[in-house]
PDB file of C-alpha atoms in Angstrom:
ATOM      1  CA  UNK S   1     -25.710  44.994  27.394  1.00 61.00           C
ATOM      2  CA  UNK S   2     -27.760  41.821  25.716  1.00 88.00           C
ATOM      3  CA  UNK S   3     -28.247  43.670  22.403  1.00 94.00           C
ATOM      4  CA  UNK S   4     -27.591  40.950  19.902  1.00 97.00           C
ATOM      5  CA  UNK S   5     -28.575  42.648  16.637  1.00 97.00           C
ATOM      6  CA  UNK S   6     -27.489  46.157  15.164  1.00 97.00           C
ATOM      7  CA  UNK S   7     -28.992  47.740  12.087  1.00 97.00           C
ATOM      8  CA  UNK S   8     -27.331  50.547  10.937  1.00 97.00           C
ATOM      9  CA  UNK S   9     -28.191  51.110   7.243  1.00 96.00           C
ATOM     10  CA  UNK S  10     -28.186  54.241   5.273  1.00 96.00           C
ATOM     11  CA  UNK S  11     -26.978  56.189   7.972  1.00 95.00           C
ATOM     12  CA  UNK S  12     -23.990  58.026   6.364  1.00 92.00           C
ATOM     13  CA  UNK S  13     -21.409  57.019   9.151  1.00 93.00           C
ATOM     14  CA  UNK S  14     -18.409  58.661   8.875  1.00 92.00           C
ATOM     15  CA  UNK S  15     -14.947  57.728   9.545  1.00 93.00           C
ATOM     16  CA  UNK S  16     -15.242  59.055  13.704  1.00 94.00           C
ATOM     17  CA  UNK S  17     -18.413  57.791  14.548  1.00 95.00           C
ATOM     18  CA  UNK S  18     -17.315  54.479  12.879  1.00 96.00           C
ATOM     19  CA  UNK S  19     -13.937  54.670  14.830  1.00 96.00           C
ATOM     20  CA  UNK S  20     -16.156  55.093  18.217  1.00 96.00           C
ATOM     21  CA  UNK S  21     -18.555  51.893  17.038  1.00 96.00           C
ATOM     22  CA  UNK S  22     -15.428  49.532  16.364  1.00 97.00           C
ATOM     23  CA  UNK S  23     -14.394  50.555  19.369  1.00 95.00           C
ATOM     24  CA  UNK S  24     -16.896  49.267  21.350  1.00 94.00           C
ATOM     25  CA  UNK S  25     -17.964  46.550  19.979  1.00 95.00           C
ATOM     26  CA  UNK S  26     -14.371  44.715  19.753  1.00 93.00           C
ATOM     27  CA  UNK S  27     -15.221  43.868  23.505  1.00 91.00           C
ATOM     28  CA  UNK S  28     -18.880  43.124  23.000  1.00 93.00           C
ATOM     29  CA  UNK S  29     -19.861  39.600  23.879  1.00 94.00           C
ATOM     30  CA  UNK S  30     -23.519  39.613  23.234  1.00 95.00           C
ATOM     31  CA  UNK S  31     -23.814  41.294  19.697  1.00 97.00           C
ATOM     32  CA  UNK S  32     -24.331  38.589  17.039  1.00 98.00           C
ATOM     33  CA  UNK S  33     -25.480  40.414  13.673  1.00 98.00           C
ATOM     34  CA  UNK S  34     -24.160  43.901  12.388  1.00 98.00           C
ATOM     35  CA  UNK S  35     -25.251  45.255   9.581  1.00 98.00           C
ATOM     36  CA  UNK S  36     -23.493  48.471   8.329  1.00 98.00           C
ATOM     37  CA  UNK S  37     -24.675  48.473   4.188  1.00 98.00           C
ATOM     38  CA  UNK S  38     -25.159  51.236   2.643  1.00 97.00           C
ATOM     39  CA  UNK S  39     -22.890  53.982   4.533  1.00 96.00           C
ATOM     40  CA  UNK S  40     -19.816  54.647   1.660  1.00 94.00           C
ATOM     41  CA  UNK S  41     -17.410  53.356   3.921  1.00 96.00           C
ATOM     42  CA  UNK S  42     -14.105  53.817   2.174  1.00 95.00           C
ATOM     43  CA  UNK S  43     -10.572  52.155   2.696  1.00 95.00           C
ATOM     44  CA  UNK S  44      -9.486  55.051   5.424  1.00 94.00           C
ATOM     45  CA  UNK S  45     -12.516  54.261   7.572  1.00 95.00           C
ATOM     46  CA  UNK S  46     -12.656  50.658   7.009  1.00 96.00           C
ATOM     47  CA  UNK S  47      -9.114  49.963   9.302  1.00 96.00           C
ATOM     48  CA  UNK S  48     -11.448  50.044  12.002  1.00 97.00           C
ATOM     49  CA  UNK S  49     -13.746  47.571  11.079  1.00 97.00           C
ATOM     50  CA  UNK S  50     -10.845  45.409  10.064  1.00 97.00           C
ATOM     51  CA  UNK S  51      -9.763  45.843  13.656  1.00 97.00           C
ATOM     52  CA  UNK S  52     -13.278  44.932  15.322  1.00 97.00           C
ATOM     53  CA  UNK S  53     -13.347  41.652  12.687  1.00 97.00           C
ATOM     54  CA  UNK S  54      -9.847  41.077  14.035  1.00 96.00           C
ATOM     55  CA  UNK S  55     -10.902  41.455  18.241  1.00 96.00           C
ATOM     56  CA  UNK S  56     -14.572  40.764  18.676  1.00 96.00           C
ATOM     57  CA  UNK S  57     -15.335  37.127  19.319  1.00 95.00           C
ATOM     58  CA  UNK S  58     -19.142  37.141  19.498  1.00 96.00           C
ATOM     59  CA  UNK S  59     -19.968  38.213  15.477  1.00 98.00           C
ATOM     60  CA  UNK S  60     -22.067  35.624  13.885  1.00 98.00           C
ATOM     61  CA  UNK S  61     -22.939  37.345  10.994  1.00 98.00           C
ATOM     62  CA  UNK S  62     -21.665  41.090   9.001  1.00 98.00           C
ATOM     63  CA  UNK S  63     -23.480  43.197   6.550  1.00 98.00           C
ATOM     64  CA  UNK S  64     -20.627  45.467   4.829  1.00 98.00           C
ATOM     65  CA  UNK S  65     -22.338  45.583   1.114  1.00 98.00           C
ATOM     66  CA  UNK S  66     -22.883  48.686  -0.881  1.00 98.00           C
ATOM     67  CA  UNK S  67     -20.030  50.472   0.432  1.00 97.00           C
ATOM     68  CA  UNK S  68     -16.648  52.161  -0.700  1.00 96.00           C
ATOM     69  CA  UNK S  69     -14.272  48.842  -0.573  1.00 97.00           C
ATOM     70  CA  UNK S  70     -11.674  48.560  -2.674  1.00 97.00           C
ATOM     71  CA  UNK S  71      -8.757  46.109  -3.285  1.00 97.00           C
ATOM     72  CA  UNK S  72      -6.912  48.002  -0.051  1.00 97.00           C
ATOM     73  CA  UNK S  73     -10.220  47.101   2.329  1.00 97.00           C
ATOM     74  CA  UNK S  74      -9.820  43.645   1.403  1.00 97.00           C
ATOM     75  CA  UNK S  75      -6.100  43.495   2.251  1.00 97.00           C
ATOM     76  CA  UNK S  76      -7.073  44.528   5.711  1.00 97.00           C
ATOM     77  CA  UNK S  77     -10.010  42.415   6.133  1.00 98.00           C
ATOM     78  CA  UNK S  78      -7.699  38.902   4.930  1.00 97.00           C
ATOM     79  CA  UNK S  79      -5.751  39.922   7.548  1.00 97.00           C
ATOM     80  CA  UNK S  80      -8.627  39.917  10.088  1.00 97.00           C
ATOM     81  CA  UNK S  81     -10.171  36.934   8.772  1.00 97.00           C
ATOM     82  CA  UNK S  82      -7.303  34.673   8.860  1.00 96.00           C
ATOM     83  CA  UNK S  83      -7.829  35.055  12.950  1.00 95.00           C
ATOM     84  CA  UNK S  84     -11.188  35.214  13.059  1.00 96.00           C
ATOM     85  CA  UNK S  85     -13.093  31.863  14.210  1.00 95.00           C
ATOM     86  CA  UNK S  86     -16.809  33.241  14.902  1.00 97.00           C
ATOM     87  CA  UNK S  87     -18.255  34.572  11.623  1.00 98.00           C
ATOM     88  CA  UNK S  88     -20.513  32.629  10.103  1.00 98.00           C
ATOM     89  CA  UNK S  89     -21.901  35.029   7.261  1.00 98.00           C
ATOM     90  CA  UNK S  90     -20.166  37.673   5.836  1.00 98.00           C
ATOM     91  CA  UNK S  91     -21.802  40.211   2.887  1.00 98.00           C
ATOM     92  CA  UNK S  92     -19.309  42.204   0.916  1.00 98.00           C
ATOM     93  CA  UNK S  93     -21.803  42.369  -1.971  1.00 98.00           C
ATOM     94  CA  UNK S  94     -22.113  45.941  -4.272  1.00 98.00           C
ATOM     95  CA  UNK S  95     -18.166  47.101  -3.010  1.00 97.00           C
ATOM     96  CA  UNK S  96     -14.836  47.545  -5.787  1.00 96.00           C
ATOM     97  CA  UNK S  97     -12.720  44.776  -4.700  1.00 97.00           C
ATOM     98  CA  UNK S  98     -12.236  43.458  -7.963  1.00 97.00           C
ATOM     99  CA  UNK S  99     -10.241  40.469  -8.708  1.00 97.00           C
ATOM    100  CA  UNK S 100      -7.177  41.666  -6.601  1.00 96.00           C
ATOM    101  CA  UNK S 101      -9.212  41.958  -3.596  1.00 97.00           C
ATOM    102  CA  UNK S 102     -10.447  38.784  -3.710  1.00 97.00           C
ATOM    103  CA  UNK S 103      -7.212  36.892  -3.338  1.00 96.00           C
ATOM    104  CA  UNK S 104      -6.390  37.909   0.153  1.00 97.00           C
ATOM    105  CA  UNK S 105      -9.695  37.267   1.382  1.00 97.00           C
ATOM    106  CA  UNK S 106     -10.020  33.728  -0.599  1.00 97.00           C
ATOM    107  CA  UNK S 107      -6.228  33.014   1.213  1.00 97.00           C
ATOM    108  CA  UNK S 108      -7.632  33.623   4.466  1.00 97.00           C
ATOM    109  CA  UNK S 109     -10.022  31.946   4.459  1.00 97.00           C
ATOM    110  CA  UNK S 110      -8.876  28.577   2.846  1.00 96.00           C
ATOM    111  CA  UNK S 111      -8.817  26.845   6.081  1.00 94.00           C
ATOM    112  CA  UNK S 112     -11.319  28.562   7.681  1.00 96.00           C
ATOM    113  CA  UNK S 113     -13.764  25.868   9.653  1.00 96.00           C
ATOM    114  CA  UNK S 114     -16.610  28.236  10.428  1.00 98.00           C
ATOM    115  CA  UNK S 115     -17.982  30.780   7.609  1.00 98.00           C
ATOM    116  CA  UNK S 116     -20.819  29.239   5.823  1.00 98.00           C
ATOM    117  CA  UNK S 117     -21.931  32.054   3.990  1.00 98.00           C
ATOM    118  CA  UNK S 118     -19.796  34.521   1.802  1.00 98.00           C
ATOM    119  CA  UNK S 119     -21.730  37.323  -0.694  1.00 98.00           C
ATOM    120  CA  UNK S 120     -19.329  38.784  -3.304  1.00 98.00           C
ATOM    121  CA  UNK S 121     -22.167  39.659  -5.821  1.00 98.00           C
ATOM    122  CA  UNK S 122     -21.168  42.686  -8.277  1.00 98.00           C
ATOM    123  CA  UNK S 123     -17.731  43.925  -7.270  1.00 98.00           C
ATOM    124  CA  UNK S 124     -16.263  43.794 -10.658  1.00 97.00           C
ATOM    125  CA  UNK S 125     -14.619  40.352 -10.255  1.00 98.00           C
ATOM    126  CA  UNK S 126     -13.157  38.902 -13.777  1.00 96.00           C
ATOM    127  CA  UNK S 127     -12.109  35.527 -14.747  1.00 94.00           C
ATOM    128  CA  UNK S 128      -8.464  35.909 -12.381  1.00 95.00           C
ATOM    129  CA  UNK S 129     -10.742  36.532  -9.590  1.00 97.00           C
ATOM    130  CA  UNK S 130     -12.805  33.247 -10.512  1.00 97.00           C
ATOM    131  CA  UNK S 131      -9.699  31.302 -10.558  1.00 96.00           C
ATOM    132  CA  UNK S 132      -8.673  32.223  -7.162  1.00 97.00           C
ATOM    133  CA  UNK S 133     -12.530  31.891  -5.922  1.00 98.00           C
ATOM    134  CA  UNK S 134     -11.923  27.948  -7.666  1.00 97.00           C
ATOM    135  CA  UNK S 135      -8.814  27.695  -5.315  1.00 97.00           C
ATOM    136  CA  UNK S 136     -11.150  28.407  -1.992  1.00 97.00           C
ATOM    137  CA  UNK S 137     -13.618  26.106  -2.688  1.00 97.00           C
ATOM    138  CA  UNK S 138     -11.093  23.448  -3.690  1.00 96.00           C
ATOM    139  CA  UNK S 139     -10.200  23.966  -0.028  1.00 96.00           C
ATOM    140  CA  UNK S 140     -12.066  25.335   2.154  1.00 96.00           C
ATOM    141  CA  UNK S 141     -14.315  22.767   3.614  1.00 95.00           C
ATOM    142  CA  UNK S 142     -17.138  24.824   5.922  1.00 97.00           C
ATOM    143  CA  UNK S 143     -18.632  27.507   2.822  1.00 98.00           C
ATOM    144  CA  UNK S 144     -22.450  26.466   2.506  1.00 98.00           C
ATOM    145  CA  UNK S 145     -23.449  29.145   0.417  1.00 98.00           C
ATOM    146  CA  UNK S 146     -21.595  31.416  -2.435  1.00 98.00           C
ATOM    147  CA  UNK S 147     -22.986  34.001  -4.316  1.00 98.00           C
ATOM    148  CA  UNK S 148     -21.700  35.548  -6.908  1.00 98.00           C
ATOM    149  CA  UNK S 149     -24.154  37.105  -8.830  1.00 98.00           C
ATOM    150  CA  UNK S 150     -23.461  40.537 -11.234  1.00 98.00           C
ATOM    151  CA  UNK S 151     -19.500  39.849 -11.762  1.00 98.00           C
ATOM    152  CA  UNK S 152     -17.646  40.090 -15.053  1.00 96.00           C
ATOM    153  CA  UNK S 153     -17.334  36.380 -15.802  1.00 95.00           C
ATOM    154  CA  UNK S 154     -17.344  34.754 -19.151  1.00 92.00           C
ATOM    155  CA  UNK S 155     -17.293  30.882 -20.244  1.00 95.00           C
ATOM    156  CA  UNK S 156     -13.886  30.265 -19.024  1.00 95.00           C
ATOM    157  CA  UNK S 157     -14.805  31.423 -15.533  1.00 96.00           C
ATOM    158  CA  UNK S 158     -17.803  29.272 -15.549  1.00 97.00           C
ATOM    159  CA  UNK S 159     -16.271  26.461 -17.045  1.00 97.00           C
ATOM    160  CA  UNK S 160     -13.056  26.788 -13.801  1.00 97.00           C
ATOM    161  CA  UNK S 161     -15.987  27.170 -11.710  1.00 98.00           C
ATOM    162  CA  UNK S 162     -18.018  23.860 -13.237  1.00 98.00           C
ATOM    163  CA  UNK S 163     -14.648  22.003 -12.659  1.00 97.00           C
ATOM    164  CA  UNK S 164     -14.708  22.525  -8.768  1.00 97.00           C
ATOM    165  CA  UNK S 165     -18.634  21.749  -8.537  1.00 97.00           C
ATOM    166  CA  UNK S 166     -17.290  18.172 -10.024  1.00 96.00           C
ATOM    167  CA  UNK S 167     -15.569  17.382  -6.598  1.00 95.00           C
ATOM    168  CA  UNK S 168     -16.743  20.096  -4.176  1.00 96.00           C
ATOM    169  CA  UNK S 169     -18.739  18.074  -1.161  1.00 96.00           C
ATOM    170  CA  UNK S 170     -19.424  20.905   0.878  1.00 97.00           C
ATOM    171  CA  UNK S 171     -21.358  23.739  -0.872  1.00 98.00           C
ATOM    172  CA  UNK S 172     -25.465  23.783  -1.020  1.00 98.00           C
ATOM    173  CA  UNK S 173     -26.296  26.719  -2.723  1.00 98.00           C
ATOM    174  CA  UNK S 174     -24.605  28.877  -5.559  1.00 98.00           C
ATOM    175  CA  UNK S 175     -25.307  32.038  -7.461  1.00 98.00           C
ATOM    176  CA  UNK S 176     -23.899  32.625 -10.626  1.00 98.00           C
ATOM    177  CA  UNK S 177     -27.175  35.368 -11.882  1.00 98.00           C
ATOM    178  CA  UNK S 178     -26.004  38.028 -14.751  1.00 98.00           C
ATOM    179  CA  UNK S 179     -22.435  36.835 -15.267  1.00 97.00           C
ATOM    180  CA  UNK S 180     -22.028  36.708 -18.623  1.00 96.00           C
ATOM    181  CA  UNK S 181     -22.889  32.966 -19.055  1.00 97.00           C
ATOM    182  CA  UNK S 182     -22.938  31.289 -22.666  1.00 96.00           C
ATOM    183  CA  UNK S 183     -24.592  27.784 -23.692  1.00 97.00           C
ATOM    184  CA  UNK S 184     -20.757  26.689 -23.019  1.00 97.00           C
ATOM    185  CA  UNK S 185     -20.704  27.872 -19.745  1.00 97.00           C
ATOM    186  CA  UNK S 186     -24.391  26.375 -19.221  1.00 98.00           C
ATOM    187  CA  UNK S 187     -23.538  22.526 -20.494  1.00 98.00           C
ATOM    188  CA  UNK S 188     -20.615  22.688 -18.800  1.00 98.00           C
ATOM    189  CA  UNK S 189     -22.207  23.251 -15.257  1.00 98.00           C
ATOM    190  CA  UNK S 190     -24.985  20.852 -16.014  1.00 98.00           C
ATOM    191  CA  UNK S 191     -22.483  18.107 -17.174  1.00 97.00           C
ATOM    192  CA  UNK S 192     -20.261  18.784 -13.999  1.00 97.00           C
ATOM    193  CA  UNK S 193     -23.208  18.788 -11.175  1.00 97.00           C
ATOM    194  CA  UNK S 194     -24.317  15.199 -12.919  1.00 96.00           C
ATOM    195  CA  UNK S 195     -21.348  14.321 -10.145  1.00 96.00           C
ATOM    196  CA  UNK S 196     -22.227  16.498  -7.566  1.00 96.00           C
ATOM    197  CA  UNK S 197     -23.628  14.956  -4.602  1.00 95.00           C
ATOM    198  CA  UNK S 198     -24.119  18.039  -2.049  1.00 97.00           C
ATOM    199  CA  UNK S 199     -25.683  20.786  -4.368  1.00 98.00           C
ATOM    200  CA  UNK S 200     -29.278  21.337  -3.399  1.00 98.00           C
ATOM    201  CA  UNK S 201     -29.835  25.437  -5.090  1.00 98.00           C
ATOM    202  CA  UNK S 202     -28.642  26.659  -8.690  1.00 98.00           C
ATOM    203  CA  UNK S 203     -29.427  30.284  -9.658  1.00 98.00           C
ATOM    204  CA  UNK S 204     -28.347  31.095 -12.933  1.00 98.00           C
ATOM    205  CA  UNK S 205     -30.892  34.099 -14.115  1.00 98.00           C
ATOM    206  CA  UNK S 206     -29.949  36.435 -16.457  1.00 98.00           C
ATOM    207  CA  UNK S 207     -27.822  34.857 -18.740  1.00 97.00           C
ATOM    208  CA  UNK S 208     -28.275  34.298 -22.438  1.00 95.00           C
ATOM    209  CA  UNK S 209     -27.936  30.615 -23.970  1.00 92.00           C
ATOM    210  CA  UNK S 210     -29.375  28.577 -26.968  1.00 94.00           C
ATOM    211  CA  UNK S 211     -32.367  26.417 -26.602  1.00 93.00           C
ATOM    212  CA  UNK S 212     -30.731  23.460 -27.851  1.00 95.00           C
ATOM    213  CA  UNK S 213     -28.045  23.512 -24.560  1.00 97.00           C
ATOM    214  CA  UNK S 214     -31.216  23.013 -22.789  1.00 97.00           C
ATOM    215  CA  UNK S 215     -30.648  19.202 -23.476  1.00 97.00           C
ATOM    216  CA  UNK S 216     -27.656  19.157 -20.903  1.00 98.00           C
ATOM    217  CA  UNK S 217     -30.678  20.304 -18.268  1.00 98.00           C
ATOM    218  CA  UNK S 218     -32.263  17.755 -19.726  1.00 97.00           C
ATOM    219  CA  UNK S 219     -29.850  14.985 -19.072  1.00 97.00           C
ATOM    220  CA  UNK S 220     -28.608  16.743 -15.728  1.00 97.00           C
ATOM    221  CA  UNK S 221     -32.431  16.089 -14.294  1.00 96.00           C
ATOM    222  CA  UNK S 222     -32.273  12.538 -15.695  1.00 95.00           C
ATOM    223  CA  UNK S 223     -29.188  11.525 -12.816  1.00 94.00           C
ATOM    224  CA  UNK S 224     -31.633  12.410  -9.875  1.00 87.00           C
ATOM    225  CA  UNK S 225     -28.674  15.082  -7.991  1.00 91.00           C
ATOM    226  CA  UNK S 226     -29.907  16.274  -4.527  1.00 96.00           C
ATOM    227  CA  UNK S 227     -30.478  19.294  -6.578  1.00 97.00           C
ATOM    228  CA  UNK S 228     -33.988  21.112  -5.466  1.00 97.00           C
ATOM    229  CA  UNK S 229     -33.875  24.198  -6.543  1.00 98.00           C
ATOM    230  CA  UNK S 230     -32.771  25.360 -10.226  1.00 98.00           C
ATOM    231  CA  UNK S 231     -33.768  28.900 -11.534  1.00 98.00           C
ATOM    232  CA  UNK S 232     -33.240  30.285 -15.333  1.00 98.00           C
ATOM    233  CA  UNK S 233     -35.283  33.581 -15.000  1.00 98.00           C
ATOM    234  CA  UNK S 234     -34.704  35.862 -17.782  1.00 98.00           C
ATOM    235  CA  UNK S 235     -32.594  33.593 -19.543  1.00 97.00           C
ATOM    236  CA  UNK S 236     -34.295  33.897 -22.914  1.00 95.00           C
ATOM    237  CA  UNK S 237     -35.815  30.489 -23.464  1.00 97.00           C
ATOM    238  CA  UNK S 238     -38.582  30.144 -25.855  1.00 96.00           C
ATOM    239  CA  UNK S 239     -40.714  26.645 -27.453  1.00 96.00           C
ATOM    240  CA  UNK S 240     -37.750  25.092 -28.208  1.00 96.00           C
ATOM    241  CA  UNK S 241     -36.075  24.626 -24.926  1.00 97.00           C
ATOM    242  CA  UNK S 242     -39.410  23.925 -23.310  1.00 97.00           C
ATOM    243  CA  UNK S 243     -39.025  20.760 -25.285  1.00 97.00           C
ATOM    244  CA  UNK S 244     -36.083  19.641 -23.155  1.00 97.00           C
ATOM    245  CA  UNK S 245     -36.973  21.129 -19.627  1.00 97.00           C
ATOM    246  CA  UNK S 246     -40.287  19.322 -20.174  1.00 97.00           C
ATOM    247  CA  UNK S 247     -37.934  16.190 -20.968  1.00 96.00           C
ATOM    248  CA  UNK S 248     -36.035  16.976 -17.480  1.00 96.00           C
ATOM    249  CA  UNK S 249     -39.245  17.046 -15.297  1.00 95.00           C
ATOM    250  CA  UNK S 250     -40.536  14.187 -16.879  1.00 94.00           C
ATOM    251  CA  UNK S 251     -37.754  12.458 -15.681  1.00 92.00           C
ATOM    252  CA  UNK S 252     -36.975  14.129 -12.264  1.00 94.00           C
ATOM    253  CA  UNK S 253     -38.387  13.003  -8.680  1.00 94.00           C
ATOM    254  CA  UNK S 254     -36.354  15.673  -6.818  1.00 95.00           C
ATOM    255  CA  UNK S 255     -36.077  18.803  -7.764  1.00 97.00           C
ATOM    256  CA  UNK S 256     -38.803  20.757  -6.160  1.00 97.00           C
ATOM    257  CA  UNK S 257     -38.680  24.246  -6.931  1.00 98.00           C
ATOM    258  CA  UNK S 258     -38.050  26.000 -10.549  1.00 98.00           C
ATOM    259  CA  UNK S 259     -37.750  29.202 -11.850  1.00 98.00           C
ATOM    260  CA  UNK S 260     -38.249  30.067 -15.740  1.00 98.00           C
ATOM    261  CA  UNK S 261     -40.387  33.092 -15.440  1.00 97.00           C
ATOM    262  CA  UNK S 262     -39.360  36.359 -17.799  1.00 97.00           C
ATOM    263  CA  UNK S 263     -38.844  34.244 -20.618  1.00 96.00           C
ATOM    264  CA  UNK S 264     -40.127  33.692 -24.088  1.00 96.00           C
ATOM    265  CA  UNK S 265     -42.409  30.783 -23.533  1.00 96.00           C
ATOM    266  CA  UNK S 266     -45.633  30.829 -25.513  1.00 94.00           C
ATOM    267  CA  UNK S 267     -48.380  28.819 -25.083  1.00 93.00           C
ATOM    268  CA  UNK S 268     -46.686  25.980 -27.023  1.00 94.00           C
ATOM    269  CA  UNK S 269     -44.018  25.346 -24.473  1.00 95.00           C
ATOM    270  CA  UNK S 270     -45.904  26.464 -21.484  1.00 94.00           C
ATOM    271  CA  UNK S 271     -48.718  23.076 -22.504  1.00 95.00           C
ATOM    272  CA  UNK S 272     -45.602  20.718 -22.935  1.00 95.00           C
ATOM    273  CA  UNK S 273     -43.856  21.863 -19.622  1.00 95.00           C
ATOM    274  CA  UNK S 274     -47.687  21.211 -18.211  1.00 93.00           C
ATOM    275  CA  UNK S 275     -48.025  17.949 -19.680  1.00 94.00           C
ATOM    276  CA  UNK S 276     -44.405  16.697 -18.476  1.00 94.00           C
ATOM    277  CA  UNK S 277     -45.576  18.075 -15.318  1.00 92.00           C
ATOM    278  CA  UNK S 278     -48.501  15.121 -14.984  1.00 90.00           C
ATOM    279  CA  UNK S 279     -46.012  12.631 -14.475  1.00 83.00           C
ATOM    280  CA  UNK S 280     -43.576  14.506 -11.968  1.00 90.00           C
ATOM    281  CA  UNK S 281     -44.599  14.363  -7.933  1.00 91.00           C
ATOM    282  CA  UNK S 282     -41.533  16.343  -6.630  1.00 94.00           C
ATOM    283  CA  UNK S 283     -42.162  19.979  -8.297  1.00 95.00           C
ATOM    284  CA  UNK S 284     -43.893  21.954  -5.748  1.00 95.00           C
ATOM    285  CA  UNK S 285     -43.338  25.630  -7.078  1.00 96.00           C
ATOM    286  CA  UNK S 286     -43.101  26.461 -10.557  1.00 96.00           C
ATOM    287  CA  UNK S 287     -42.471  29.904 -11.577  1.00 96.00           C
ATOM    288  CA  UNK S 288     -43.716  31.221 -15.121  1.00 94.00           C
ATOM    289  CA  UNK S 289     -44.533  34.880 -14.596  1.00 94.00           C
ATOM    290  CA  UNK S 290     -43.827  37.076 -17.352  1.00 94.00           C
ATOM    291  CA  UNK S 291     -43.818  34.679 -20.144  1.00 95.00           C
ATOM    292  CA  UNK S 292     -45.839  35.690 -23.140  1.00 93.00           C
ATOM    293  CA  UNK S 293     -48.428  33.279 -22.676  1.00 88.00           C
ATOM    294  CA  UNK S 294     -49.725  35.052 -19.965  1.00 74.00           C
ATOM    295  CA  UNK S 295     -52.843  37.413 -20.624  1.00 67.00           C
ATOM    296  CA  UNK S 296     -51.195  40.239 -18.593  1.00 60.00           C
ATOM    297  CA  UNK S 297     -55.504  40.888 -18.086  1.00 60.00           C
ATOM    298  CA  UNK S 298     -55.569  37.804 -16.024  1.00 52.00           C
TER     299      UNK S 298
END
């Protein structure tokens, strides 16, 4: 068989047909991408796939998100992981691991040399979970990509998290949308990537901070990072902080991409950010949709 991709989505798989798919795909050698979201697989069913993560050497890349996972799942999964050297991207997105599930699959995969991509986006992860998530990318050297979107961080997390981005040479592109983020949080992650020399994609929709931490974006587009990408959808910002993002492009010949649509950005801020934008030959996309400027008419 030369299948190499399996889609199996919404498709209510229960714990014997699941048993039966592990089974033969541990000795597949051709199948590179499964994707099993969406199915309510819970922690009696998912031994198997623990199994077929444990056997299978071909894997490249596995969709488990919006299942049944809890901190159990992820014990058996660590254990699978830690002797697993083909995955490259691995969604566990939407599950219940929760902070305690999230330390034995962090501990696995400290000196793992091949994932590049891990999605833990809403499963309920707090600020112990963030510490432990800190302690992988500390050292784990291969993780391109981390999202962790929709978990129950505050400031402190953020700030643990800004602390790593300091000294972390390895990751690209991080998601921190709808996790509770403050102006603290915010100024410290623009103050830390000022040192970052590998981070090319920020996402940090969703959160709520002051105009006046703007100035830290400000500043942070002033140093020239490798940074390209930087979105702040839904974040709230009105005039005010269009003073200092218009500041930041001014001064930017980088970043290419950004994302400050959903705001509250009049027709003040939306003429300055215009203006600044006469001087900048990086930006390629700029995203202002659903900003009250906009006629919603046309």
């Amino acid at each position: 068989c030369s299948l190499q991709a399996l889609y199996l989505w919404h498709c209510s798989l229960n714990a014997q047909l699941l048993e039966v798919l592990c089974r033969h795909i541990k000795g597949n050698t051709s199948l590179t991408t499964l994707a099993l979201s969406y199915n309510k697989i819970d922690d009696n069913s998912s031994i198997y796939l623990a199994d077929m993560i444990l056997r299978n050497k071909s894997l490249t890349k596995l969709h488990l998100g919006a299942n049944s996972f809890t901190p159990t799942t992820a014990g058996y999964f660590g254990v699978a992981l830690s002797k697993n050297n083909t995955l490259q991207f691995l969604d566990l997105s939407r599950n219940k691991l929760k902070s305690y599930g999230v330390w034995p699959i962090a501990i696995s995969l400290m000196n793992n040399t091949v994932l590049r991509t891990i999605d833990l986006r809403y499963n309920s992860i707090d600020s112990s979970g963030a510490e432990m998530i800190c302690e992988l990318l500390s050292t784990n050297t291969s993780i391109y990509v981390m999202r962790l979107s929709g978990n129950i961080f505050d400031d402190n997390a953020i700030n643990l998290i800004a602390n790593v981005l300091k000294v972390n040479t390895t990751l690209k592109d991080i998601e921190l949308n709808n996790v509770q983020m403050g102006s603290s949080g915010f100024i410290s992650l623009c103050n830390a990537l000022k040192s970052n020399t590998t981070l090319e994609r920020i996402s940090l929709s969703s959160n709520q901070f002051t105009s006046r931490s703007l100035s830290s974006f400000a500043d942070l587009m002033k140093k020239n990072t490798p940074l390209q990408v930087f979105e702040m959808s839904d974040c709230s910002i009105d005039d005010n902080g269009c003073t200092f993002i218009a500041e930041g492009i001014m001064s930017n010949s980088n970043l290419i991409e950004l994302d400050i649509s959903k705001n509250l950005i009049r027709t003040k801020g939306a003429m300055m950010i215009l203006d600044a934008m006469q001087g900048n030959y990086s930006l390629m996309k700029l995203d202002v949709n659903e900003n009250p400027f906009i006629d919603p008419d046309g």
